[in-house]
CSV table of C-alpha atoms and ligand atoms in Angstrom, one decimal:
chain,number,residue,atom,x,y,z
A,1,MET,CA,-9.8,53.6,193.7
A,2,ASN,CA,-9.8,50.4,195.1
A,3,THR,CA,-9.5,47.4,192.2
A,4,LEU,CA,-13.2,45.8,193.6
A,5,LEU,CA,-14.4,48.3,193.8
A,6,GLN,CA,-13.9,50.1,190.8
A,7,SER,CA,-15.7,46.9,188.7
A,8,ILE,CA,-18.7,46.9,192.2
A,9,ALA,CA,-19.6,50.6,190.3
A,10,ALA,CA,-18.3,49.6,186.9
A,11,GLY,CA,-21.9,47.1,187.6
A,12,ARG,CA,-20.1,43.6,188.6
A,13,ALA,CA,-22.2,41.6,191.1
A,14,VAL,CA,-20.5,41.1,195.0
A,15,ALA,CA,-19.6,38.2,195.3
A,16,ARG,CA,-20.2,36.0,199.1
A,17,GLU,CA,-15.6,36.4,198.9
A,18,ASP,CA,-16.5,40.1,198.3
A,19,LEU,CA,-17.9,40.7,201.8
A,20,GLY,CA,-15.0,40.4,204.4
A,21,PRO,CA,-12.3,43.5,202.1
A,22,LEU,CA,-15.4,45.9,201.3
A,23,LEU,CA,-16.6,45.7,204.7
A,24,ALA,CA,-12.4,46.5,205.0
A,25,LEU,CA,-12.4,49.8,203.6
A,26,PHE,CA,-12.1,52.6,205.6
A,27,GLU,CA,-9.8,54.8,203.9
A,28,PRO,CA,-12.6,58.0,203.2
A,29,GLY,CA,-11.8,57.5,199.5
A,30,ASP,CA,-13.0,54.5,199.5
A,31,GLN,CA,-16.1,54.8,201.6
A,32,GLU,CA,-17.1,57.3,200.1
A,33,ALA,CA,-17.1,55.3,197.2
A,34,LEU,CA,-18.5,51.8,198.6
A,35,PHE,CA,-21.3,54.4,199.5
A,36,LYS,CA,-22.3,55.9,195.9
A,37,ALA,CA,-22.0,52.3,194.6
A,38,ALA,CA,-25.1,51.2,197.5
A,39,TYR,CA,-26.4,54.3,196.8
A,40,ALA,CA,-26.8,53.6,193.3
A,41,MET,CA,-28.6,50.1,194.1
A,42,LYS,CA,-30.8,51.7,196.2
A,43,LEU,CA,-32.0,53.9,193.7
A,44,LYS,CA,-32.5,51.1,191.1
A,45,GLN,CA,-33.7,48.1,193.4
A,46,VAL,CA,-36.4,50.7,195.8
A,47,GLY,CA,-35.8,54.1,193.9
A,48,PRO,CA,-35.5,57.0,196.7
A,49,LYS,CA,-37.7,56.7,199.1
A,50,VAL,CA,-37.8,56.8,202.5
A,51,TYR,CA,-41.0,55.6,204.3
A,52,PHE,CA,-41.3,55.5,207.8
A,53,ARG,CA,-42.5,53.7,210.7
A,54,GLY,CA,-43.7,54.3,214.2
A,55,ILE,CA,-41.9,53.8,216.5
A,56,ILE,CA,-43.6,52.6,219.9
A,57,GLU,CA,-41.0,51.1,222.9
A,58,TYR,CA,-43.9,51.0,224.6
A,59,SER,CA,-42.7,49.0,228.0
A,60,ASN,CA,-39.4,48.3,229.1
A,61,ILE,CA,-40.4,45.4,231.1
A,62,CYS,CA,-38.2,42.7,230.5
A,63,GLU,CA,-37.5,39.0,231.8
A,64,LYS,CA,-34.0,38.6,229.7
A,65,ASN,CA,-30.7,39.1,230.7
A,66,CYS,CA,-28.8,39.9,227.4
A,67,TYR,CA,-24.7,41.7,228.5
A,68,TYR,CA,-25.0,44.6,226.4
A,69,CYS,CA,-28.9,45.9,226.8
A,70,GLY,CA,-29.7,48.7,229.1
A,71,ILE,CA,-32.6,47.6,230.0
A,72,ARG,CA,-31.8,43.8,231.5
A,73,ARG,CA,-33.9,42.2,233.6
A,74,ASP,CA,-31.1,43.2,236.0
A,75,ASN,CA,-30.4,46.7,236.2
A,76,ARG,CA,-31.9,47.7,238.8
A,77,LYS,CA,-32.0,51.1,238.1
A,78,VAL,CA,-34.0,52.0,235.6
A,79,ARG,CA,-37.6,52.6,236.2
A,80,ARG,CA,-39.8,50.0,234.7
A,81,PHE,CA,-42.7,51.5,232.6
A,82,GLN,CA,-45.9,50.1,230.7
A,83,MET,CA,-47.9,52.1,228.1
A,84,THR,CA,-51.3,51.9,229.0
A,85,ARG,CA,-54.0,50.9,226.6
A,86,GLU,CA,-54.5,53.7,225.8
A,87,GLU,CA,-51.8,55.3,225.5
A,88,ILE,CA,-50.5,53.2,223.1
A,89,LEU,CA,-54.0,53.2,221.0
A,90,GLY,CA,-53.4,57.5,221.1
A,91,ALA,CA,-49.8,56.8,219.4
A,92,ALA,CA,-50.4,54.9,216.9
A,93,LYS,CA,-53.8,57.1,215.6
A,94,TRP,CA,-51.7,59.8,216.2
A,95,ALA,CA,-49.2,58.2,213.5
A,96,HIS,CA,-52.1,57.2,211.3
A,97,ALA,CA,-53.3,60.8,211.4
A,98,SER,CA,-49.7,61.2,210.6
A,99,ARG,CA,-49.9,59.5,207.4
A,100,TYR,CA,-47.1,57.2,208.9
A,101,GLY,CA,-47.5,53.7,206.4
A,102,SER,CA,-46.9,51.8,209.7
A,103,ILE,CA,-46.1,51.2,212.9
A,104,VAL,CA,-43.8,49.0,215.5
A,105,LEU,CA,-44.3,48.3,218.5
A,106,GLN,CA,-41.1,47.0,220.8
A,107,GLY,CA,-40.6,46.3,224.2
A,108,GLY,CA,-38.8,44.5,226.4
A,109,GLU,CA,-39.3,40.4,226.3
A,110,ARG,CA,-42.2,39.0,228.3
A,111,GLN,CA,-43.3,35.7,227.6
A,112,ASP,CA,-46.9,35.6,230.0
A,113,LYS,CA,-50.6,34.7,228.2
A,114,LYS,CA,-51.5,37.8,229.4
A,115,HIS,CA,-48.8,40.3,227.7
A,116,ALA,CA,-49.7,38.3,224.6
A,117,GLU,CA,-53.7,39.2,225.1
A,118,PHE,CA,-52.8,42.3,226.2
A,119,ILE,CA,-50.8,43.0,223.0
A,120,GLU,CA,-53.4,41.0,221.4
A,121,ASP,CA,-56.2,43.0,221.9
A,122,ILE,CA,-54.4,46.3,220.8
A,123,LEU,CA,-53.5,44.9,217.7
A,124,ARG,CA,-57.5,44.3,216.5
A,125,VAL,CA,-57.8,47.0,217.9
A,126,VAL,CA,-55.8,49.3,216.7
A,127,LYS,CA,-56.5,47.8,212.6
A,128,ARG,CA,-60.4,47.5,212.9
A,129,GLU,CA,-59.8,51.6,214.5
A,130,THR,CA,-57.7,52.7,210.9
A,131,ASN,CA,-59.9,50.6,208.0
A,132,GLY,CA,-56.8,48.3,208.0
A,133,GLU,CA,-54.8,50.8,206.6
A,134,LEU,CA,-52.0,51.1,209.0
A,135,GLY,CA,-48.9,48.4,208.9
A,136,ILE,CA,-47.8,46.9,212.2
A,137,THR,CA,-45.2,45.1,212.6
A,138,LEU,CA,-44.1,43.7,215.9
A,139,SER,CA,-40.4,43.2,218.0
A,140,LEU,CA,-41.1,42.0,221.1
A,141,GLY,CA,-38.3,39.2,221.1
A,142,GLU,CA,-38.9,35.1,221.4
A,143,GLN,CA,-42.5,33.6,222.0
A,144,PRO,CA,-44.1,30.6,221.8
A,145,ARG,CA,-45.3,29.9,218.2
A,146,ASP,CA,-49.0,29.9,219.5
A,147,THR,CA,-48.7,33.3,220.8
A,148,PHE,CA,-46.7,34.2,217.2
A,149,GLU,CA,-49.8,32.8,215.2
A,150,ARG,CA,-52.5,34.5,217.4
A,151,TRP,CA,-50.4,38.1,217.2
A,152,PHE,CA,-50.5,37.5,213.3
A,153,ALA,CA,-53.9,36.6,212.9
A,154,ALA,CA,-55.2,39.7,214.9
A,155,GLY,CA,-52.9,41.9,212.4
A,156,GLY,CA,-49.7,42.4,213.3
A,157,HIS,CA,-47.6,40.9,209.6
A,158,ARG,CA,-44.1,42.1,209.4
A,159,TYR,CA,-41.4,40.8,212.5
A,160,LEU,CA,-38.8,42.6,213.5
A,161,LEU,CA,-36.0,39.9,215.6
A,162,ARG,CA,-32.3,39.5,215.7
A,163,ILE,CA,-30.3,37.0,215.2
A,164,GLU,CA,-27.4,39.7,217.3
A,165,THR,CA,-24.8,38.0,215.1
A,166,SER,CA,-24.8,35.8,213.2
A,167,ASN,CA,-21.8,33.2,215.3
A,168,PRO,CA,-23.5,31.0,217.9
A,169,ARG,CA,-19.6,31.3,219.9
A,170,LEU,CA,-20.2,34.8,219.9
A,171,TYR,CA,-24.2,34.6,221.2
A,172,ALA,CA,-22.8,32.4,223.6
A,173,LYS,CA,-19.9,34.8,225.3
A,174,LEU,CA,-23.1,38.2,224.9
A,175,HIS,CA,-26.1,36.0,226.5
A,176,PRO,CA,-26.4,34.2,229.9
A,177,ALA,CA,-26.3,30.0,229.2
A,178,ASP,CA,-30.3,30.0,229.2
A,179,HIS,CA,-30.3,32.2,226.1
A,180,SER,CA,-30.2,30.6,223.6
A,181,HIS,CA,-29.2,30.5,219.7
A,182,ALA,CA,-30.7,27.3,218.3
A,183,ALA,CA,-34.0,29.3,220.2
A,184,ARG,CA,-33.6,32.2,218.3
A,185,LEU,CA,-33.2,30.3,215.0
A,186,GLN,CA,-36.0,28.8,215.6
A,187,CYS,CA,-38.2,31.8,215.9
A,188,LEU,CA,-37.3,33.1,212.4
A,189,ASP,CA,-37.8,30.0,211.3
A,190,ASP,CA,-41.4,30.3,212.9
A,191,LEU,CA,-42.3,33.7,211.9
A,192,LYS,CA,-41.4,32.9,207.9
A,193,ALA,CA,-43.7,30.1,208.0
A,194,ILE,CA,-46.6,31.9,210.0
A,195,GLY,CA,-46.4,34.4,206.6
A,196,TYR,CA,-45.4,37.5,208.0
A,197,GLN,CA,-42.7,39.8,206.5
A,198,VAL,CA,-39.5,38.5,208.5
A,199,GLY,CA,-36.4,41.5,209.5
A,200,THR,CA,-33.9,40.3,211.4
A,201,GLY,CA,-30.2,42.2,212.6
A,202,VAL,CA,-27.3,41.8,213.9
A,203,MET,CA,-25.5,44.6,216.2
A,204,ILE,CA,-21.7,46.3,214.8
A,205,GLY,CA,-18.6,46.8,216.3
A,206,LEU,CA,-19.3,43.9,219.3
A,207,PRO,CA,-16.4,42.7,221.3
A,208,ASP,CA,-14.6,40.1,220.0
A,209,GLN,CA,-16.6,40.9,216.4
A,210,THR,CA,-14.4,39.8,213.2
A,211,LEU,CA,-15.2,41.3,209.5
A,212,ASP,CA,-15.5,38.4,208.6
A,213,ASP,CA,-18.5,37.5,211.7
A,214,LEU,CA,-20.2,40.4,210.0
A,215,ALA,CA,-19.7,39.2,206.8
A,216,SER,CA,-21.5,35.9,207.5
A,217,ASP,CA,-24.2,37.8,208.6
A,218,ILE,CA,-24.1,39.5,205.8
A,219,GLU,CA,-25.0,35.8,203.8
A,220,PHE,CA,-27.1,34.5,207.1
A,221,PHE,CA,-28.9,37.2,206.1
A,222,ARG,CA,-29.6,36.4,203.0
A,223,GLU,CA,-29.5,32.0,203.5
A,224,ARG,CA,-32.3,32.7,204.9
A,225,ASP,CA,-34.6,35.0,202.5
A,226,ILE,CA,-34.4,38.1,205.1
A,227,ASP,CA,-37.0,41.4,203.6
A,228,MET,CA,-36.1,43.3,206.3
A,229,ILE,CA,-32.8,44.3,208.1
A,230,GLY,CA,-32.7,46.2,211.2
A,231,MET,CA,-29.3,46.8,212.7
A,232,GLY,CA,-26.8,49.7,214.0
A,233,PRO,CA,-23.7,50.0,216.1
A,234,TYR,CA,-23.2,48.6,219.4
A,235,ILE,CA,-23.0,51.3,221.9
A,236,VAL,CA,-21.7,51.0,225.3
A,237,HIS,CA,-24.4,51.8,228.2
A,238,SER,CA,-23.0,51.2,231.2
A,239,GLU,CA,-24.6,49.6,234.0
A,240,THR,CA,-23.9,46.2,231.9
A,241,PRO,CA,-22.1,43.9,232.7
A,242,LEU,CA,-20.4,44.0,228.5
A,243,ALA,CA,-19.3,47.3,229.0
A,244,ALA,CA,-16.2,46.5,230.9
A,245,GLU,CA,-14.9,45.2,227.3
A,246,MET,CA,-14.9,48.3,225.7
A,247,PRO,CA,-14.1,50.7,228.3
A,248,ASP,CA,-12.6,53.2,225.3
A,249,PHE,CA,-15.8,53.5,223.3
A,250,ALA,CA,-15.6,56.9,223.7
A,251,GLU,CA,-12.7,56.9,221.7
A,252,LYS,CA,-13.6,54.1,219.1
A,253,ALA,CA,-17.4,55.8,218.2
A,254,ARG,CA,-16.2,57.0,215.2
A,255,GLY,CA,-15.0,54.0,214.1
A,256,GLN,CA,-18.1,51.8,215.0
A,257,LEU,CA,-20.0,54.4,212.8
A,258,ASP,CA,-18.7,54.0,209.8
A,259,LEU,CA,-18.4,50.2,210.2
A,260,ALA,CA,-21.6,50.3,210.4
A,261,LEU,CA,-22.3,52.8,207.7
A,262,ARG,CA,-20.5,49.3,205.5
A,263,MET,CA,-22.2,47.0,206.8
A,264,ILE,CA,-25.3,48.9,205.2
A,265,ALA,CA,-23.3,49.8,201.9
A,266,VAL,CA,-22.8,46.1,201.4
A,267,THR,CA,-26.1,44.1,202.4
A,268,ARG,CA,-27.4,47.1,200.3
A,269,LEU,CA,-25.1,45.7,197.7
A,270,TYR,CA,-25.3,41.6,198.1
A,271,LEU,CA,-29.2,41.5,199.0
A,272,ARG,CA,-30.3,44.5,196.5
A,273,ASP,CA,-34.3,44.6,197.3
A,274,VAL,CA,-34.2,44.2,201.0
A,275,ASN,CA,-35.6,46.8,203.4
A,276,ILE,CA,-33.1,48.3,205.2
A,277,ALA,CA,-33.7,51.1,207.9
A,278,SER,CA,-31.4,53.6,209.2
A,279,THR,CA,-31.3,52.6,213.1
A,280,THR,CA,-32.0,55.8,215.8
A,281,ALA,CA,-28.3,54.1,217.3
A,282,LEU,CA,-26.7,55.2,214.2
A,283,GLN,CA,-27.9,58.9,215.1
A,284,ALA,CA,-26.4,58.7,218.3
A,285,LEU,CA,-23.4,58.4,217.0
A,286,ASP,CA,-23.0,61.0,215.1
A,287,ALA,CA,-26.3,63.9,214.5
A,288,GLN,CA,-26.3,63.1,210.8
A,289,GLY,CA,-26.4,59.4,211.6
A,290,ARG,CA,-29.5,58.4,209.8
A,291,GLU,CA,-29.1,60.7,207.2
A,292,MET,CA,-25.5,58.8,206.2
A,293,GLY,CA,-26.5,55.4,206.9
A,294,LEU,CA,-29.6,56.5,203.7
A,295,GLN,CA,-27.0,58.1,201.9
A,296,ALA,CA,-25.0,54.2,202.1
A,297,GLY,CA,-28.1,52.3,201.1
A,298,ALA,CA,-30.9,52.2,203.9
A,299,ASN,CA,-34.4,53.2,202.7
A,300,ILE,CA,-36.8,53.0,206.3
A,301,ILE,CA,-36.4,55.2,209.9
A,302,MET,CA,-38.2,54.6,212.8
A,303,PRO,CA,-39.8,57.8,214.2
A,304,ASN,CA,-40.0,57.6,217.7
A,305,ILE,CA,-43.5,57.8,218.7
A,306,THR,CA,-43.1,56.6,222.3
A,307,ASP,CA,-44.2,59.7,224.6
A,308,THR,CA,-41.5,61.8,225.9
A,309,LYS,CA,-41.9,60.8,230.2
A,310,TYR,CA,-41.5,56.9,229.1
A,311,ARG,CA,-38.1,58.0,226.4
A,312,ASP,CA,-35.6,58.0,229.1
A,313,ALA,CA,-36.1,54.2,230.5
A,314,TYR,CA,-36.4,53.0,228.1
A,315,GLN,CA,-32.7,53.2,226.7
A,316,LEU,CA,-30.9,50.6,225.4
A,317,TYR,CA,-27.8,51.9,225.0
A,318,GLU,CA,-26.5,55.6,226.0
A,319,ASN,CA,-27.1,59.1,224.3
A,320,LYS,CA,-29.9,58.0,222.7
A,321,PRO,CA,-31.0,60.5,221.0
A,322,CYS,CA,-34.4,63.1,221.1
A,323,LEU,CA,-34.8,62.1,224.5
A,324,ASP,CA,-37.4,65.4,225.0
A,325,GLU,CA,-38.6,65.5,221.2
A,326,ASN,CA,-42.3,64.9,221.2
A,327,ALA,CA,-43.9,62.6,218.1
A,328,ALA,CA,-44.9,65.5,215.8
A,329,LEU,CA,-41.4,67.6,216.2
A,330,CYS,CA,-40.1,64.3,215.1
A,331,ARG,CA,-41.9,64.2,212.6
A,332,ASN,CA,-41.1,67.6,211.1
A,333,CYS,CA,-37.5,66.8,211.8
A,334,LEU,CA,-37.0,63.8,210.9
A,335,GLN,CA,-38.7,65.7,207.7
A,336,ARG,CA,-36.5,68.4,207.1
A,337,ARG,CA,-33.1,65.6,207.7
A,338,VAL,CA,-34.9,63.3,204.6
A,339,GLU,CA,-35.8,66.1,202.4
A,340,SER,CA,-32.4,67.7,202.6
A,341,VAL,CA,-30.1,64.0,200.9
A,342,GLY,CA,-32.6,65.0,198.4
A,343,GLU,CA,-35.4,61.9,199.5
A,344,THR,CA,-38.7,62.1,199.3
A,345,ILE,CA,-40.8,60.2,201.9
A,346,GLY,CA,-43.2,57.5,200.6
A,347,PHE,CA,-47.0,58.7,203.5
A,348,GLY,CA,-49.9,56.8,204.2
A,349,GLU,CA,-48.3,53.7,201.9
A,350,TRP,CA,-46.8,50.3,203.5
A,351,GLY,CA,-43.4,50.5,201.4
A,352,ASP,CA,-43.4,46.0,202.0
A,353,SER,CA,-39.9,44.7,200.9
A,354,PRO,CA,-39.9,44.2,197.5
A,355,HIS,CA,-38.0,40.4,198.8
A,356,PHE,CA,-41.3,40.3,200.0
A,357,GLN,CA,-43.6,40.6,197.4
A,358,LYS,CA,-41.2,39.0,195.6
A,359,ARG,CA,-40.3,35.9,197.6
A,360,THR,CA,-44.2,35.6,198.0
A,361,GLY,CA,-45.6,36.7,194.8
A,362,SER,CA,-48.3,39.3,196.2
B,1,LIG,N1,-36.6,43.0,223.4
B,1,LIG,C1,-37.2,42.8,221.5
B,1,LIG,C2,-36.2,44.2,221.7
B,1,LIG,C3,-36.0,45.0,221.7
B,1,LIG,S1,-34.5,44.9,222.0
B,1,LIG,C4,-34.9,42.4,221.4
B,1,LIG,O1,-34.6,41.8,222.2
B,1,LIG,O2,-36.2,41.8,220.1
B,1,LIG,C5,-34.1,45.8,220.3
B,1,LIG,C6,-32.6,45.8,219.6
B,1,LIG,O3,-32.0,46.2,220.4
B,1,LIG,C7,-32.5,44.3,220.4
B,1,LIG,O4,-31.8,43.5,219.3
B,1,LIG,C8,-30.6,44.8,220.0
B,1,LIG,O5,-29.7,44.0,219.5
B,1,LIG,C9,-30.2,46.3,220.4
B,1,LIG,N2,-29.8,46.7,221.7
B,1,LIG,C10,-30.3,46.3,222.8
B,1,LIG,N3,-28.6,47.1,223.1
B,1,LIG,C11,-28.3,47.3,223.1
B,1,LIG,C12,-26.8,48.1,222.7
B,1,LIG,N4,-25.8,48.6,223.9
B,1,LIG,N5,-26.4,48.9,222.0
B,1,LIG,C13,-26.6,48.6,220.6
B,1,LIG,N6,-28.1,47.8,220.5
B,1,LIG,C14,-28.3,47.7,221.4
B,2,LIG,FE1,-34.4,42.0,227.2
B,2,LIG,FE2,-34.6,42.3,224.2
B,2,LIG,FE3,-32.5,43.7,226.4
B,2,LIG,FE4,-31.8,41.7,225.7
B,2,LIG,S1,-32.6,42.8,224.0
B,2,LIG,S2,-32.3,42.6,227.4
B,2,LIG,S3,-34.7,40.9,225.5
B,2,LIG,S4,-35.3,44.6,225.8
């Protein structure tokens, strides 16, 4: 086995300068050893429990035009939708009745007042109708600080906003000129100052992204004292400008999956006590992708609880799995999948990030 891995498996802490070399370990034997070390760290820090966050992909209407995303504003081939208030509340109640500790409300980015009010109302009603029991994460892009504040006051307590890459030059290549890296950073600062549990993440395997970039991403998570990590492989969507940069994606898929799993493992070894999601994009590359993520150190899964009639219109990337599986099927299938790798599910628990609890003394 690689000597660096040997010392880490024997208990030496992972240092900043180890991140790049660990991410580069693509030999199958080394990768397995890396995943094993990360899994041991997960057991020690957060235990063998997996928490479910039922994700409601409530709208694909988006003001932004990110070059990689299938629901970007200029993709005219997408049928735009927004779930009704009743549909969203119905999904939230289903999650509560199914003893999911929390939900994630995700959608395209809209900064108008009407939208802010719509979400605020949903948050208050969900909190009221679930006796404050259902945790709520928001993933609704960049917003003015006062919107973040209103949503927090109404009951949102976690927020996921991926930085996409910590490298500002790469960020600039992936977005139109009016999409600002600095504005994203400001949002992360605002969310933390308001009191949210803050989640961020990156896409892994982007065109022109280097292992050094990914190592810097992990350091970025540490410097910013991030509580939750949601990151996954970059997957081409053919109706986007970035697709032309990776015409050979099909041949690269296996490598993308492996790299994403190593990113999870190295992040677990370096950050230790954060929540890390095993994202659906992993499963788009391999039917067992999410189980692999759990075995590489992730501890969160986000089952899709969006009504199946909307799912094909919410494709950020291609080959999204479970397009035709309703929420109940998804629950059973995931429970089986999680238990098949020897883990248990924290039903009815919020499963807050231990890092957040330590950071805030809560
Ligand atoms: N509009 C919100 C939330 C929805 S997008 C936002 O942007 O924050 C959620 C995430 O999907 C993005 O942060 C991005 O990392 C991911 N995503 C978009 N297109 C993708 C692609 N082609 N491959 C993999 N992930 C993608
Ligand atoms: Fe909109 Fe988010 Fe997609 Fe960017 S990544 S186009 S903000 S949905």
